[in-house]
Short mmCIF file of C-alpha atoms in Angstrom, two decimals:
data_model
loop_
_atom_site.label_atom_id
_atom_site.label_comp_id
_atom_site.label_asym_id
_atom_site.label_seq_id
_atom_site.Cartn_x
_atom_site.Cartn_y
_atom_site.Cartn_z
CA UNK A 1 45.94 -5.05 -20.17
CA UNK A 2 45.88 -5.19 -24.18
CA UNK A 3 43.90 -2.50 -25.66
CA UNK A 4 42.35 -1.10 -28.97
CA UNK A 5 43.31 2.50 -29.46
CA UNK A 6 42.64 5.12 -32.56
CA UNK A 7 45.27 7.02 -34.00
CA UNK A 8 43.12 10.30 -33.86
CA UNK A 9 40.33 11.11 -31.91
CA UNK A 10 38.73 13.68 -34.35
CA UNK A 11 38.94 13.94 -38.09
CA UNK A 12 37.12 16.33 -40.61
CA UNK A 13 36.91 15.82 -43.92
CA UNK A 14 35.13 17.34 -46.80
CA UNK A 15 32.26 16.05 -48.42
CA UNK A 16 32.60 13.79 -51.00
CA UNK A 17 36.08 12.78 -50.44
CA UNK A 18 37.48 9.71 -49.50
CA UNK A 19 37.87 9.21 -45.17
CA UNK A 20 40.14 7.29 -43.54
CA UNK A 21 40.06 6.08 -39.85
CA UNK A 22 42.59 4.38 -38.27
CA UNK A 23 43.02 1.98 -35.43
CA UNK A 24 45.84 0.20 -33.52
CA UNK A 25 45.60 -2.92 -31.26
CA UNK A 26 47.84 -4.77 -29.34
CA UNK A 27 46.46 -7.70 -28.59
CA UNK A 28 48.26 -10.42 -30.82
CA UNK A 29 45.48 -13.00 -30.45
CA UNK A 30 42.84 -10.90 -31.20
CA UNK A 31 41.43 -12.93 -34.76
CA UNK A 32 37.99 -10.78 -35.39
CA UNK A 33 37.59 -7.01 -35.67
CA UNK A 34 34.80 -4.97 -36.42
CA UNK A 35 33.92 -1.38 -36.80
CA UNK A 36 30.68 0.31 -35.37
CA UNK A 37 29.01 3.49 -36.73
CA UNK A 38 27.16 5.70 -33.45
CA UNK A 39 25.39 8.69 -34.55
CA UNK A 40 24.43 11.35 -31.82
CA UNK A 41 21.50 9.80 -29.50
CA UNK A 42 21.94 6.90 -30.99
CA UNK A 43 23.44 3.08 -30.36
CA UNK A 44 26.45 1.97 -32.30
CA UNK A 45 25.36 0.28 -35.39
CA UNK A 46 27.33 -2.69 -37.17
CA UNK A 47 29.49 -1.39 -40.33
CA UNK A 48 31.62 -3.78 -41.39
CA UNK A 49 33.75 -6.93 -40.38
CA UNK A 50 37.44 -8.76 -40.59
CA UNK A 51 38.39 -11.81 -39.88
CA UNK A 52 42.27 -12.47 -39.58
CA UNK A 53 42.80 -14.57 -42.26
CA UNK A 54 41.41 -11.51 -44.47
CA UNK A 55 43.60 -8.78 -45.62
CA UNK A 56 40.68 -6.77 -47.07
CA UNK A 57 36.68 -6.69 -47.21
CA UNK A 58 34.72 -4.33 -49.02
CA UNK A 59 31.43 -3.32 -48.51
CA UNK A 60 29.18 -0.64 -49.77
CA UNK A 61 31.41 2.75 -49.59
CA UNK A 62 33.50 0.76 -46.99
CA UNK A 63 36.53 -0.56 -46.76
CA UNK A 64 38.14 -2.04 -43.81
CA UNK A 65 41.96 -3.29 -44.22
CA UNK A 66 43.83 -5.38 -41.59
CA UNK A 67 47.77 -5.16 -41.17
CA UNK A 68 48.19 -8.48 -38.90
CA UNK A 69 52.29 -7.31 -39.15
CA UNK A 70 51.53 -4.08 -37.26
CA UNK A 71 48.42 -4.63 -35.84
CA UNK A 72 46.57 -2.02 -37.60
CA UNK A 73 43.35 -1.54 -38.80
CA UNK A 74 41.55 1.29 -40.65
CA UNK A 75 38.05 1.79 -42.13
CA UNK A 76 37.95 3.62 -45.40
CA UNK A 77 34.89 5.35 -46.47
CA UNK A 78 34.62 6.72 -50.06
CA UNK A 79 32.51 9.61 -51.46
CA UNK A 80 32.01 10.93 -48.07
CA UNK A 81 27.87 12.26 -46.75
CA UNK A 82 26.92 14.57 -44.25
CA UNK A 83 25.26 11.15 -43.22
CA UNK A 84 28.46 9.98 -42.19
CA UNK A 85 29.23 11.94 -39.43
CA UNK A 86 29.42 10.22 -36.55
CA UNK A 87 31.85 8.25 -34.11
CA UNK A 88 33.32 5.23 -35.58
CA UNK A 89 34.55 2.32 -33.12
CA UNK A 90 36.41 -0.24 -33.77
CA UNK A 91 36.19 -3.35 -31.93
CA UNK A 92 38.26 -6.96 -31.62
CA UNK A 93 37.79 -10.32 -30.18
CA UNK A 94 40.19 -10.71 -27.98
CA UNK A 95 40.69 -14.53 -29.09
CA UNK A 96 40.01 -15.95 -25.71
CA UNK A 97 36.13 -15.83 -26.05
CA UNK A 98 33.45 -16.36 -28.34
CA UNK A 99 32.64 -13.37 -30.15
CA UNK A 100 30.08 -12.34 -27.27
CA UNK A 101 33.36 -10.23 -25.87
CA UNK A 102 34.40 -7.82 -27.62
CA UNK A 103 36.52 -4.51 -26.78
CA UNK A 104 35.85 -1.38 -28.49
CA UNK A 105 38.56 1.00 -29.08
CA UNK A 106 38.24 4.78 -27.72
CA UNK A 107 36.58 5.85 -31.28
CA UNK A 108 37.35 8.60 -33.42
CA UNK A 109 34.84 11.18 -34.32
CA UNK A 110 34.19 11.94 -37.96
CA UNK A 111 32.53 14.83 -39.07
CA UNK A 112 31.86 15.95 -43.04
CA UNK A 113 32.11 19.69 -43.88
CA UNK A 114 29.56 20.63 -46.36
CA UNK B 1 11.53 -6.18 -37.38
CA UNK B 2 14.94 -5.22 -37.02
CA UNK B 3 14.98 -2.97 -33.91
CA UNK B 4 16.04 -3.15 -30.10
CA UNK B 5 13.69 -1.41 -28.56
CA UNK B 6 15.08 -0.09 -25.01
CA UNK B 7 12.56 1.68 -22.26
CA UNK B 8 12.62 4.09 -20.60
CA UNK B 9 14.76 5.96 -22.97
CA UNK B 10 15.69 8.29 -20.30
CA UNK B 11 15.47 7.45 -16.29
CA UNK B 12 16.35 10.02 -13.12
CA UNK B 13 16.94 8.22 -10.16
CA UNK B 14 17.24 8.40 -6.53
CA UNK B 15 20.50 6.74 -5.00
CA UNK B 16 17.68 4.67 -2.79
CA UNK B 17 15.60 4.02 -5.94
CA UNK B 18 15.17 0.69 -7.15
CA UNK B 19 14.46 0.88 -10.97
CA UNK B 20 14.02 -1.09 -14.09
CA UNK B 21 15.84 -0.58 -17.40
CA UNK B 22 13.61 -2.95 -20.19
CA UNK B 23 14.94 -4.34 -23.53
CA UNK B 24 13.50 -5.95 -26.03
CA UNK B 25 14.10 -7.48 -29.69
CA UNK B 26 12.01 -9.68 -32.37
CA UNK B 27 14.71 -10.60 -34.47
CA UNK B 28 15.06 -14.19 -32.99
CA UNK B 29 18.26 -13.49 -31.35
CA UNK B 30 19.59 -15.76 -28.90
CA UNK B 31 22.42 -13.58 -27.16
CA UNK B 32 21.58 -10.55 -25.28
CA UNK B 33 23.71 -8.05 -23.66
CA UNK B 34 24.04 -5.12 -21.45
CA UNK B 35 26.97 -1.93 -21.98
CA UNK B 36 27.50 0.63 -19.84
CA UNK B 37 28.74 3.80 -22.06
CA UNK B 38 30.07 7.36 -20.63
CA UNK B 39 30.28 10.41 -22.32
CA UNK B 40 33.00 10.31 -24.85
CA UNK B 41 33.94 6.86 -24.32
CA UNK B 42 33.26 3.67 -26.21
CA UNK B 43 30.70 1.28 -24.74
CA UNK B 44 31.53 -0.97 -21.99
CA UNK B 45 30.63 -4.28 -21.61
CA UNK B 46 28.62 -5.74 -18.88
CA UNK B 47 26.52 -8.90 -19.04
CA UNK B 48 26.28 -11.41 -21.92
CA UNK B 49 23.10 -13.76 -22.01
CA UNK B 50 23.59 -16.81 -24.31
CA UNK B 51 20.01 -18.62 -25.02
CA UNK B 52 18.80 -17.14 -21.71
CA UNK B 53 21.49 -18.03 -19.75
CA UNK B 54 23.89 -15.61 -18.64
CA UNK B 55 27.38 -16.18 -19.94
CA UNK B 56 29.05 -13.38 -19.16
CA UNK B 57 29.13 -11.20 -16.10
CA UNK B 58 32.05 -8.31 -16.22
CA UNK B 59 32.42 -7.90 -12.47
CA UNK B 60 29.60 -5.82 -12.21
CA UNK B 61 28.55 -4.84 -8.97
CA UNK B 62 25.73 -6.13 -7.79
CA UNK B 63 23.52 -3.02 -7.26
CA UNK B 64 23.09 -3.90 -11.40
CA UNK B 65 21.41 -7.23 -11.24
CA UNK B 66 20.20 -8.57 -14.78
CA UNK B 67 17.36 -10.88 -15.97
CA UNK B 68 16.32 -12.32 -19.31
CA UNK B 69 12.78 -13.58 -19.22
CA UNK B 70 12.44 -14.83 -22.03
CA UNK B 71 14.65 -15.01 -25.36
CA UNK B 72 13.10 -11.93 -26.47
CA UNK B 73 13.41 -9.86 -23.10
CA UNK B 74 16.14 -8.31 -21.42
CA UNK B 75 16.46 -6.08 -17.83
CA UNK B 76 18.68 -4.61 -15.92
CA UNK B 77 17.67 -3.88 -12.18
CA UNK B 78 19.10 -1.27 -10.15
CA UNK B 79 19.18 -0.59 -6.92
CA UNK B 80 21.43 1.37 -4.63
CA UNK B 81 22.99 3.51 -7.45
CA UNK B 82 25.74 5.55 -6.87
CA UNK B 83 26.18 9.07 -8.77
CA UNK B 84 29.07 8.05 -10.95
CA UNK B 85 26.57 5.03 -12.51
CA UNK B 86 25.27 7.39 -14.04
CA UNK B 87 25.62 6.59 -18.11
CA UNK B 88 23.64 5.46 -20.92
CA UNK B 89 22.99 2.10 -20.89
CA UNK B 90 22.94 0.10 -24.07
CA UNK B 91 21.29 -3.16 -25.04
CA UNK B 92 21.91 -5.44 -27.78
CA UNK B 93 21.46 -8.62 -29.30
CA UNK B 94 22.93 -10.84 -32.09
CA UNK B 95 21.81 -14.04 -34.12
CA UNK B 96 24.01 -16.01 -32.21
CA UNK B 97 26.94 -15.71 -30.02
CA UNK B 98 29.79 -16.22 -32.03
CA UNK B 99 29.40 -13.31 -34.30
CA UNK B 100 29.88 -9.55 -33.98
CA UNK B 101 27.07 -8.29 -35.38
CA UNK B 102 25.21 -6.51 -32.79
CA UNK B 103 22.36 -4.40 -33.04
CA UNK B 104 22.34 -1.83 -30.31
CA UNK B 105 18.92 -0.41 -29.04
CA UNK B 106 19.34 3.97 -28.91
CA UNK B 107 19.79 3.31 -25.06
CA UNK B 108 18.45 4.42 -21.86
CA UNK B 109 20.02 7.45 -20.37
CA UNK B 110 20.22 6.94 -16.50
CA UNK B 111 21.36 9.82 -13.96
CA UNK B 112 21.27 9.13 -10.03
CA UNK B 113 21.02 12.15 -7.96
#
C-alpha cells in the first residue's frame, strides 16, 4: 500500500540554526498533511498543517512546504532550541476519509547540540 | 483544560488478565481515538469514535474491545493479550472529525508477560 516515508531517520543540528526535515509520500490523493512534535515519554503533539491547495504555511519558527509535483513535504524550523529535540512525524489524509484517518510517516529524530 | 488525561500511565499484565486502559478529555471534543505505538515507530491507528459512535475500527482484534461512555470518556478493554501487544497506547481527541488536530494524552505503557 501507499505510504509516508522520511528521507532521514536522524538529524543533528546545532543550536540556533535553521532545521530541516523532510518527508516523501506516495499517495497521490492524499489532500491534508500534518506534522506532529513527540518528545520522550510523551504523546505526539500537533505542529503545524497543509492543505493541498497551499504551497506554504508559516507558523511560529515553523515552516512546512508542500511539493504536490514530487510529493514532498518538509518542516522547517528556524533558530533551533534544545526544546526542539524530539521526533517529528509527519502525517497525511489519505483522501478517502475524513480527516479521522490519518497515516503517520516513520518520523525522523531531531536532536540540537548545545 | 487542554489535556488528555490517560490512566494508568503504565500497566503489567498477565496474558489471562483482563484490564482497563481509561481516557479522558474536557475540551468538548467529539472524536476520540485509540493508537497503538511501538518502540521506534510512528503511532498506529486503531479505533476512531465520532460523537460516541465508533467510526472507525482498523481490524483490530478483538482481545482490544473499545467503549466511549460518554463524549468525554474513552476505554480500551483487554483481554487475552498476547506478548507482542505489548506497546504504548495512545489516546486522543479532536474538535471534530474532519480536522487533524489531535491532542494526544502521554499514553499508557502496557507489557503482557
Amino acid at each position: 500500500g501507499e505510504s509516508v516515508g522520511l528521507h532521514l531517520p536522524t538529524l543533528s543540528v546545532q543550536e540556533g540554526d535553521n532545521s530541516i526535515i523532510n518527508c516523501a509520500y506516495s499517495n497521490s490523493a492524499s489532500d491534508y498533511f500534518i506534522w506532529y512534535k513527540q518528545e520522550s515519554g510523551k504523546g505526539p503533539q500537533f505542529i503545524i498543517d497543509i492543505r493541498s491547495n497551499m504551497d506554504k504555511r508559516q507558523g511560529q519558527r515553523v515552516t512546512v512546504l508542500l511539493n504536490k509535483t514530487v510529493k514532498h513535504l518538509s518542516l522547517q524550523i528556524a533558530a533551533t532550541q534544545p526544546g526542539d529535540s524530539a521526533v517529528y512525524f509527519c502525517a497525511e489524509n489519505p483522501g478517502n476519509f475524513g480527516n479521522e484517518k490519518l497515516t503517520f510517516g516513520t518520523g525522523t529524530r531531531l536532536t540540537i547540540i548545545p | 483544560d487542554t489535556e488528555v488525561t490517560q490512566t494508568p500511565k503504565h500497566l503489567v499484565m498477565g496474558m489471562t488478565n483482563k484490564k482497563s486502559l481509561k481516557c479522558e478529555q474536557h475540551m468538548g471534543h467529539r472524536a476520540m481515538y485509540w493508537y497503538k505505538q511501538k518502540a521506534k515507530k510512528p503511532p498506529e491507528l486503531m479505533f476512531v469514535y465520532s460523537y460516541e459512535k465508533l467510526s472507525i475500527n482498523e481490524s483490530v482484534p478483538s482481545r482490544f474491545s473499545p467503549e466511549c461512555p460518554n463524549s468525554s470518556l474513552l476505554n480500551l478493554h483487554l483481554h487475552a493479550l498476547q506478548p507482542e501487544d505489548s506497546a504504548l497506547y495512545l489516546c486522543a481527541s479532536s474538535l471534530r472529525e474532519n480536522t487533524g488536530e489531535l491532542f494526544f494524552g502521554e499514553g499508557s505503557r502496557l507489557t503482557v508477560l
